[in-house]
PDB file of C-alpha atoms in Angstrom:
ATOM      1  CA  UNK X 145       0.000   0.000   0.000  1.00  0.00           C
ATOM      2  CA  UNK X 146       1.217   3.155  -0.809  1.00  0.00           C
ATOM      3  CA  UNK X 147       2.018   6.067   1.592  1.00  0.00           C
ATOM      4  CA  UNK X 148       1.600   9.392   0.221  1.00  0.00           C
ATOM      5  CA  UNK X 149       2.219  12.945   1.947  1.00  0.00           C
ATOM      6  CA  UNK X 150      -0.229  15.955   0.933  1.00  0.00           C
ATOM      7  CA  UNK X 151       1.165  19.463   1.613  1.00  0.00           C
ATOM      8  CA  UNK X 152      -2.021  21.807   1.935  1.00  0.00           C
ATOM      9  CA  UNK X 153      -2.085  25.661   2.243  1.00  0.00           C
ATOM     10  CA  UNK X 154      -4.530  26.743   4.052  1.00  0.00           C
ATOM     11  CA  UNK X 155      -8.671  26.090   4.349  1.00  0.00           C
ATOM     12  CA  UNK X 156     -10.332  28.316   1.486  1.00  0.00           C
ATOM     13  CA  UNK X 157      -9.642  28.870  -2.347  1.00  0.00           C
ATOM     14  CA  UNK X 158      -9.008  32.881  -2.491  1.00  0.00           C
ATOM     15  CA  UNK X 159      -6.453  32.400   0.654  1.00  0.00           C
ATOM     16  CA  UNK X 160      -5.591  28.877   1.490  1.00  0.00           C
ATOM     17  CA  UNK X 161      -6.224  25.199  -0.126  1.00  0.00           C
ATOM     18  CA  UNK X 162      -8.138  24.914  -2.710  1.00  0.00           C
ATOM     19  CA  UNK X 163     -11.219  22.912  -0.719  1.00  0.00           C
ATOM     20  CA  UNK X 164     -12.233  21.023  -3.428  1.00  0.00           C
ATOM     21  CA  UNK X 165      -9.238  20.155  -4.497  1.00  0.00           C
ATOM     22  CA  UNK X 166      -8.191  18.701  -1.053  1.00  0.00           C
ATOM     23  CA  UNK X 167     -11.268  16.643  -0.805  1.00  0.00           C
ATOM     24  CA  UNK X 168     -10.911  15.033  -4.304  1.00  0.00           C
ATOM     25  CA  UNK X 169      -7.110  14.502  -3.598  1.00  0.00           C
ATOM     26  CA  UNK X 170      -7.545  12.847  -0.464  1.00  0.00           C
ATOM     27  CA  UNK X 171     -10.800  11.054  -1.916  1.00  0.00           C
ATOM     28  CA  UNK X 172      -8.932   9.875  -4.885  1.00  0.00           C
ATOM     29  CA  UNK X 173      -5.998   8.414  -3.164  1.00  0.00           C
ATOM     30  CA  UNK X 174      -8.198   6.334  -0.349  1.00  0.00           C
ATOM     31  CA  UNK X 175     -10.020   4.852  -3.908  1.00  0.00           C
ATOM     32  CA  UNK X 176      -6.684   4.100  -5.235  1.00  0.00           C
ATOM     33  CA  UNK X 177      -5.533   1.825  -1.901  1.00  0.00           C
ATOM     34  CA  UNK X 178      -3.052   4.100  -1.249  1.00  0.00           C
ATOM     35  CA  UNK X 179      -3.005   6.046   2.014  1.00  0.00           C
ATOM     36  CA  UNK X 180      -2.140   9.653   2.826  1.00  0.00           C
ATOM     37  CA  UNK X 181      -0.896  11.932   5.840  1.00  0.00           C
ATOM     38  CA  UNK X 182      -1.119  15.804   5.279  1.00  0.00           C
ATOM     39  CA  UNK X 183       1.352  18.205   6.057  1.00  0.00           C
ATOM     40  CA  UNK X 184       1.109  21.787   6.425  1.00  0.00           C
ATOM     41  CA  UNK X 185       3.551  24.858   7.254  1.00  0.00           C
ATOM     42  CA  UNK X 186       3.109  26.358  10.532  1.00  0.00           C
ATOM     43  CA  UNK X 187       2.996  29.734   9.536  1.00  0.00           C
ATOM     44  CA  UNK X 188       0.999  32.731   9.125  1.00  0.00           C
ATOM     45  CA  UNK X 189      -1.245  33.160   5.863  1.00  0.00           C
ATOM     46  CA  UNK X 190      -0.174  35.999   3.525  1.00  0.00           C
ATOM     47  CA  UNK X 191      -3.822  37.270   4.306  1.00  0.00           C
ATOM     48  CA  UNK X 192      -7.593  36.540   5.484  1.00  0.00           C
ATOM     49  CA  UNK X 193      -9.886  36.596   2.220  1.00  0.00           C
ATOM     50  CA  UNK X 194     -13.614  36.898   2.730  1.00  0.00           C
ATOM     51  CA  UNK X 195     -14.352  34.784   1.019  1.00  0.00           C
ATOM     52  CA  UNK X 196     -18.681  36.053   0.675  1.00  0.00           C
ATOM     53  CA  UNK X 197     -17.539  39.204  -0.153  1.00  0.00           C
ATOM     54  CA  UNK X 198     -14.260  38.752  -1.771  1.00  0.00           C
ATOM     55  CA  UNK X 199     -12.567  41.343   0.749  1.00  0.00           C
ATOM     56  CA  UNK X 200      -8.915  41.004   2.530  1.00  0.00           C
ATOM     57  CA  UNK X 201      -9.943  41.604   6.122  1.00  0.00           C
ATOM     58  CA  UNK X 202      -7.681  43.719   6.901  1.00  0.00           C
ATOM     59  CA  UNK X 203      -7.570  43.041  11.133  1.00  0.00           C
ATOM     60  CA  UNK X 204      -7.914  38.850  10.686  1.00  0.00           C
ATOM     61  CA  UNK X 205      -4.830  36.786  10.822  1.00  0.00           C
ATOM     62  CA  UNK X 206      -4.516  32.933  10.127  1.00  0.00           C
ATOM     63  CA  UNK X 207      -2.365  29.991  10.750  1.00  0.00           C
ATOM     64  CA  UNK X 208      -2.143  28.146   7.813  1.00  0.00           C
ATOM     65  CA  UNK X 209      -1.469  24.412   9.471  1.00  0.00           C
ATOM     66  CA  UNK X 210      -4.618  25.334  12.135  1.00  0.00           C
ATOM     67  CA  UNK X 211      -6.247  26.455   8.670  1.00  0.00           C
ATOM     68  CA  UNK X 212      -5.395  23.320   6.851  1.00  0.00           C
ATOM     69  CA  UNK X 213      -6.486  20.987  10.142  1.00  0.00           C
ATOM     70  CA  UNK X 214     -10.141  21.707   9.468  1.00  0.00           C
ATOM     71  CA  UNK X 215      -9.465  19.811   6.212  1.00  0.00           C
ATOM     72  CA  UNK X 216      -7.760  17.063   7.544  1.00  0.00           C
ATOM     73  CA  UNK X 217     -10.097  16.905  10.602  1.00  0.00           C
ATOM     74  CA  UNK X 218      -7.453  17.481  13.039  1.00  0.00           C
ATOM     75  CA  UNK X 219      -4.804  14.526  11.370  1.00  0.00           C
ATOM     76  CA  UNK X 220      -2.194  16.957  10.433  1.00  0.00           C
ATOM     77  CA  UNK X 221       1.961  17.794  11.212  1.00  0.00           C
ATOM     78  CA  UNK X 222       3.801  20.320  10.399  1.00  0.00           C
ATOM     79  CA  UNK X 223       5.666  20.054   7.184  1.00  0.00           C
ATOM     80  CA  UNK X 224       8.752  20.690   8.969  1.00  0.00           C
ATOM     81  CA  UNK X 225       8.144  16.877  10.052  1.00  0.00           C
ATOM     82  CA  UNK X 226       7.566  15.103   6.764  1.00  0.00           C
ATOM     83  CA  UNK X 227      10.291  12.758   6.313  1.00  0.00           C
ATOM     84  CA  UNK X 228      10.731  11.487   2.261  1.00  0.00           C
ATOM     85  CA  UNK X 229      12.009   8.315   3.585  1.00  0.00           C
ATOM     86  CA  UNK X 230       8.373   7.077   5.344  1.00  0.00           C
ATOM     87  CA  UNK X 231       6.255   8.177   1.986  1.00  0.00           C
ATOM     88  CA  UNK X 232       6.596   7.068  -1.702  1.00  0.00           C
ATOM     89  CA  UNK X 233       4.566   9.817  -3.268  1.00  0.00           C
ATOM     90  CA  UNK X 234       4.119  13.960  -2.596  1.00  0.00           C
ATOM     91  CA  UNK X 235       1.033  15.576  -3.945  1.00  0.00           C
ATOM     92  CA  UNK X 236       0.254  19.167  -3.377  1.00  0.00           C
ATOM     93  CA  UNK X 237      -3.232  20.513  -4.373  1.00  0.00           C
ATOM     94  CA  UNK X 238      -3.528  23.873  -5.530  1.00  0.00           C
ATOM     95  CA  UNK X 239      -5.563  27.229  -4.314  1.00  0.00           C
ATOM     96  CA  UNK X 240      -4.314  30.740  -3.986  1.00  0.00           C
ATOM     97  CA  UNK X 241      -2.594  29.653  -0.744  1.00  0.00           C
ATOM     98  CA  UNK X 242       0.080  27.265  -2.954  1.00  0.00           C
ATOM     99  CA  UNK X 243       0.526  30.650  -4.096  1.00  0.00           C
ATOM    100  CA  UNK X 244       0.579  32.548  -1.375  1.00  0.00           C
ATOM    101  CA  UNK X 245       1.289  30.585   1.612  1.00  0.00           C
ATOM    102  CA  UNK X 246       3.776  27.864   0.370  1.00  0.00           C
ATOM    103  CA  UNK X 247       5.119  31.084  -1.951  1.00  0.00           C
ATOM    104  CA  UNK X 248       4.289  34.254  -2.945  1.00  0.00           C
ATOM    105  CA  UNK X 249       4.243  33.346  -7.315  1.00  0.00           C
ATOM    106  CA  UNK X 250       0.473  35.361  -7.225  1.00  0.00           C
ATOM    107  CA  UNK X 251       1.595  38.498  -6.181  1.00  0.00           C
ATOM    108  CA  UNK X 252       5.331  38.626  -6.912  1.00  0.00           C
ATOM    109  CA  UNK X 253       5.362  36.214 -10.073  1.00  0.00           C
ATOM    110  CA  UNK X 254       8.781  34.800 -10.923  1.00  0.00           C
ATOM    111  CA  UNK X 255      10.329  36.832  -8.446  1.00  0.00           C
ATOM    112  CA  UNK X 256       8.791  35.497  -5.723  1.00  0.00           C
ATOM    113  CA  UNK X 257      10.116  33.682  -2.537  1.00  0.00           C
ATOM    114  CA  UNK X 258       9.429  29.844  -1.515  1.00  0.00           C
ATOM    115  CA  UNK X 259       8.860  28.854   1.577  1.00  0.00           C
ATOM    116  CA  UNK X 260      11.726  27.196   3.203  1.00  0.00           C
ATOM    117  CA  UNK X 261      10.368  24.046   4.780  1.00  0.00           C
ATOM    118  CA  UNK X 262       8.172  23.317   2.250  1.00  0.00           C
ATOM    119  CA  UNK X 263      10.541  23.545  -0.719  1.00  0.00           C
ATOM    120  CA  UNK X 264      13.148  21.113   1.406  1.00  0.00           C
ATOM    121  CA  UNK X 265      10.318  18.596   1.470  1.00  0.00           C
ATOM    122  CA  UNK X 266       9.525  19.191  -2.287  1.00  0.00           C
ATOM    123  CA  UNK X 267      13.198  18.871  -3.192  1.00  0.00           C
ATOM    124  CA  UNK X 268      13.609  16.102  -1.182  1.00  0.00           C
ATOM    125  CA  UNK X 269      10.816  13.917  -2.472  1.00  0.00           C
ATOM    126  CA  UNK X 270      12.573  15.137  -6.245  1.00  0.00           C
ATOM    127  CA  UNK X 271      15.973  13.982  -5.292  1.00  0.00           C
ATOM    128  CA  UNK X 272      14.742  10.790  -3.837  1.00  0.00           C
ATOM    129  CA  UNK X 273      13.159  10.430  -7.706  1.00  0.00           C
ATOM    130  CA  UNK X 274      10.201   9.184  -6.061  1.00  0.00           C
ATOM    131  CA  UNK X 275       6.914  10.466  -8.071  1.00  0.00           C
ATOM    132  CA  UNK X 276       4.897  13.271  -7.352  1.00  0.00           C
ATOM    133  CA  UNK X 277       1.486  15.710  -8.269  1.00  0.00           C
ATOM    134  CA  UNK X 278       1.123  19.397  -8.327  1.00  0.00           C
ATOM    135  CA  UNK X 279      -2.426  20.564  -9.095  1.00  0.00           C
ATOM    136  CA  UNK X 280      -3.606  24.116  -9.952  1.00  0.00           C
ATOM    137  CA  UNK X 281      -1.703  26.637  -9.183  1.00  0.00           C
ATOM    138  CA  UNK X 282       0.961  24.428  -7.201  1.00  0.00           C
ATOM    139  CA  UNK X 283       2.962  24.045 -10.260  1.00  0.00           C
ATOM    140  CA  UNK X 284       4.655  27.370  -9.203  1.00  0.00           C
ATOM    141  CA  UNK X 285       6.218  25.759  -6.760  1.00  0.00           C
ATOM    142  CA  UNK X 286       7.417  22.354  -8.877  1.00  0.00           C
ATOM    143  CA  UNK X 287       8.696  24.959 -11.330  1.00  0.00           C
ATOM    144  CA  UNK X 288      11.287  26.171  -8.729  1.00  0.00           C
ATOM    145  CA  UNK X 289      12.112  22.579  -7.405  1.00  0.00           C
ATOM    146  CA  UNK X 290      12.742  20.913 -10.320  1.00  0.00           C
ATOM    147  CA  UNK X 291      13.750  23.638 -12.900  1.00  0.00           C
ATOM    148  CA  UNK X 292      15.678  22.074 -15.852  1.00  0.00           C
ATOM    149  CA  UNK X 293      12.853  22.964 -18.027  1.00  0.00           C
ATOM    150  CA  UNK X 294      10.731  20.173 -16.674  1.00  0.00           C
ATOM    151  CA  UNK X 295       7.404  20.481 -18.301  1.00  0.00           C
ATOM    152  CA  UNK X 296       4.363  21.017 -16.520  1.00  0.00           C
ATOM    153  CA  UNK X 297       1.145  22.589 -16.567  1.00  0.00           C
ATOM    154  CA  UNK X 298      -1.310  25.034 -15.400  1.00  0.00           C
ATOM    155  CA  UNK X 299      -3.807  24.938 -18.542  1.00  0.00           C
ATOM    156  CA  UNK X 300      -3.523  27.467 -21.053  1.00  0.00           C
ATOM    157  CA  UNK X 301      -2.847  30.656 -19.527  1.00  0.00           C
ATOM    158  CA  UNK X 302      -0.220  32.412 -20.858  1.00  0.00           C
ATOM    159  CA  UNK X 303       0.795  34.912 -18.044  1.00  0.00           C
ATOM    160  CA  UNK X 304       1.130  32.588 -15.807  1.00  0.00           C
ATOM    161  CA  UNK X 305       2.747  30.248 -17.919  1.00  0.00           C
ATOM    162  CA  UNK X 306       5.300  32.645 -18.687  1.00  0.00           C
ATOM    163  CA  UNK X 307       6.000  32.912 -14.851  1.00  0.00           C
ATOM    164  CA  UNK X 308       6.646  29.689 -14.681  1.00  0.00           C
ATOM    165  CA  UNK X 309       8.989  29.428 -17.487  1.00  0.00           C
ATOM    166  CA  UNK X 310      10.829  32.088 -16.118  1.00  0.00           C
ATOM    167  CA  UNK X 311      11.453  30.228 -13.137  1.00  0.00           C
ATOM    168  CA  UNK X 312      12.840  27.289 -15.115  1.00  0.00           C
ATOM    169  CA  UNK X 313      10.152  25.044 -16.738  1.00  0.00           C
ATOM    170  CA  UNK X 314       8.813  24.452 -19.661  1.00  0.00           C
ATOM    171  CA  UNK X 315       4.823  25.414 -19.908  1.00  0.00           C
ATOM    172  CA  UNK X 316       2.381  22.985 -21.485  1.00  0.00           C
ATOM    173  CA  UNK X 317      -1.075  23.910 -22.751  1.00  0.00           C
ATOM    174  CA  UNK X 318      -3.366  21.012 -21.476  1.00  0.00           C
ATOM    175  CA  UNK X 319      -7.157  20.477 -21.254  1.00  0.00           C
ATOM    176  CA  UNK X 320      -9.007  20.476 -17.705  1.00  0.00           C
ATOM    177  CA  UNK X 321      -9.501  16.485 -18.069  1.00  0.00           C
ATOM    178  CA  UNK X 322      -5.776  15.878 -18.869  1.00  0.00           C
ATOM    179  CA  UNK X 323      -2.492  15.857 -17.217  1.00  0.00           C
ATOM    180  CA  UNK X 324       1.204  16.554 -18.478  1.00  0.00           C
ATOM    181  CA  UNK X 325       4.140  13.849 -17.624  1.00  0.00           C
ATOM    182  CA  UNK X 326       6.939  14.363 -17.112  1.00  0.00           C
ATOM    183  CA  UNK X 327       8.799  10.958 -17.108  1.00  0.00           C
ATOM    184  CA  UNK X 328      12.701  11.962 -16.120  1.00  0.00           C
ATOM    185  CA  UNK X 329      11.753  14.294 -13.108  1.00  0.00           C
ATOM    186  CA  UNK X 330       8.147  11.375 -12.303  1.00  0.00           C
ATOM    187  CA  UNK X 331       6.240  14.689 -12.190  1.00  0.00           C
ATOM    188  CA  UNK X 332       2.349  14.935 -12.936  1.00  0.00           C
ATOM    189  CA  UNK X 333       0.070  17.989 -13.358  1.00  0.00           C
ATOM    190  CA  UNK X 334      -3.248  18.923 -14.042  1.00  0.00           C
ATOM    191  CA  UNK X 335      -5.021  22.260 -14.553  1.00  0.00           C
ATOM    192  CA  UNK X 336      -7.983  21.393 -11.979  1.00  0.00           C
ATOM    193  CA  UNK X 337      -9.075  24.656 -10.847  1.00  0.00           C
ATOM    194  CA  UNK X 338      -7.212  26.961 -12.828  1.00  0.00           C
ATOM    195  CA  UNK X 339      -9.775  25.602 -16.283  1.00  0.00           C
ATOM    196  CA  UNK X 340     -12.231  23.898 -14.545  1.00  0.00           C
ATOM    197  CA  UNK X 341     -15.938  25.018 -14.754  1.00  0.00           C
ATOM    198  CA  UNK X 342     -17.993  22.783 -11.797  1.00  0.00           C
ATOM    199  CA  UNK X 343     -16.525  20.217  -9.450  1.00  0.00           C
ATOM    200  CA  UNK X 344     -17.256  17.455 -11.993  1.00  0.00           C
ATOM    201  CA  UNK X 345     -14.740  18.565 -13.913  1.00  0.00           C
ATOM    202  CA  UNK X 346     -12.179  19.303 -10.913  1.00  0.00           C
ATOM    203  CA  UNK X 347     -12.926  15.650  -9.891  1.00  0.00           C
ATOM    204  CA  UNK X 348     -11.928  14.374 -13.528  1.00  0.00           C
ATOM    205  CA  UNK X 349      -9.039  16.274 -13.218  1.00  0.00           C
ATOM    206  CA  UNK X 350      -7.571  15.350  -9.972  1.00  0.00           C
ATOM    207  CA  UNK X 351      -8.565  12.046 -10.151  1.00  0.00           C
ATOM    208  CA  UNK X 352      -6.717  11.651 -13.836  1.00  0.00           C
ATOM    209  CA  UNK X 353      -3.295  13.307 -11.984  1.00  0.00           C
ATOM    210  CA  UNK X 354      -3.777  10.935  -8.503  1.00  0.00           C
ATOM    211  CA  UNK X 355      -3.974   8.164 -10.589  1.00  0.00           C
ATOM    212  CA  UNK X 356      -1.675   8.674 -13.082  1.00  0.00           C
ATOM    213  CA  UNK X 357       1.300   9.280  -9.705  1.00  0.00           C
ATOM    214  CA  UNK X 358       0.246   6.675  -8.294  1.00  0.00           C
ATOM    215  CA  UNK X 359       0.988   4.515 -11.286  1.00  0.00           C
ATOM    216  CA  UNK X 360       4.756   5.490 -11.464  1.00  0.00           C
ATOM    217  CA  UNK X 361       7.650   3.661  -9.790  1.00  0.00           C
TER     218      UNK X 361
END
C-alpha cells in the first residue's frame, strides 16, 4: 500500500487550499488503496480573504497548518516533520494559498520567494526520484524545485505560464480532463481549478493526476 504525503495551504480557495481540491485529492488516493498523511507549514497566511464578499480583512490573521487541520479533521503535522524516507509519493493541491502561503508566485510572479520548509520537502521527495502531483496553481512551486525545463502545466494561460517558465520550466497547454508527464523528473500535473468550470470537472481532473502518480515507480 502506498504512503503518500499531501502538503495543503490553508482552508479556502481565495487564501488557502483549494477545498475542493483537497477533498478530491484525499478522496482519490483512499479509492486508489493508497493512504495519505497531510502536512502543512506552521505559519501565518499571507492574508484573510472573505471569502462572501471577496474582501482582505484587513484586522484577521490565520495559521495556515490550524487552517489546513479543518481539512484534515485534526490529522495533520507540520511540514517541517515530513520525512521522504516514510512516503513514496508527494502531492500538493492547488488554491491561492500554494501561491501565497507555500510562496508568494500570485503576487510577486517569478520573483517570488518559496517557503523554506516546504521547498526542502519538495526537493527532497525530487531527489529521492520518487513520483509526485502538483495541481492548480501548485505548479509554481514544482517549477522552482525541479527547474531544468521540466514540463508542466497550469492549462492554457499564458501569463502565468510565462511565470513559470521564467522560473525554469517548460509550460504545457493542457485540457481540464488531462495531465502533463513528465517521465525523467516522475512529475504529474493537471489544470484542476485553474480551467475547470464545476466540481465534476475538478474531480476528472484530480482524479486523472492521482492516478496517473500513483501509477509510477
Amino acid at each position: 500500500m502506498k504512503q503518500v504525503a499531501v502538503i495543503l495551504s490553508g482552508s479556502g480557495v481565495f487564501d488557502g487550499a483549494e477545498l475542493h481540491e483537497a477533498v478530491l485529492t484525499l478522496l482519490a488516493i483512499e479509492l486508489e488503496g493508497a493512504t495519505y498523511q497531510c502536512f502543512a507549514p506552521d505559519v501565518e497566511q499571507l492574508h484573510v480573504v472573505n471569502h462572501l464578499t471577496g474582501d482582505v480583512a484587513e484586522d484577521e490573521s490565520r495559521n495556515v497548518l490550524v487552517e489546513s487541520a479543518r481539512i484534515a479533521r485534526g490529522d495533520i503535522k507540520p511540514v517541517s516533520e515530513c520525512d521522504v524516507n516514510a512516503f513514496d509519493t508527494l502531492i500538493l493541491p492547488g488554491g491561492f494559498g500554494a501561491a501565497k502561503n507555500l510562496c508568494t508566485f500570485a503576487v510577486d510572479g517569478d520573483a517570488c520567494t518559496f517557503n523554506e520548509d516546504v521547498l526542502e520537502v519538495c526537493r527532497a521527495f525530487a531527489s529521492a526520484k520518487k513520483p509526485a502531483a502538483y495541481a492548480c496553481i501548485a505548479p509554481a512551486l514544482a517549477a522552482k524545485v525541479y527547474g531544468n525545463n521540466v514540463k508542466l502545466t497550469i492549462g492554457n494561460d499564458e501569463a502565468t505560464a510565462s511565470g513559470l517558465n521564467a522560473l525554469g520550466a517548460t509550460h504545457v497547454n493542457c485540457n481540464v480532463d488531462e495531465v502533463v508527464i513528465d517521465n525523467e523528473a516522475k512529475l504529474v500535473t493537471t489544470p484542476a481549478y485553474m480551467l475547470a468550470q464545476s466540481i465534476t470537472e475538478a474531480h476528472n481532473s484530480i482524479s486523472k493526476m492521482v492516478k496517473t502518480v500513483l501509477s509510477m515507480k
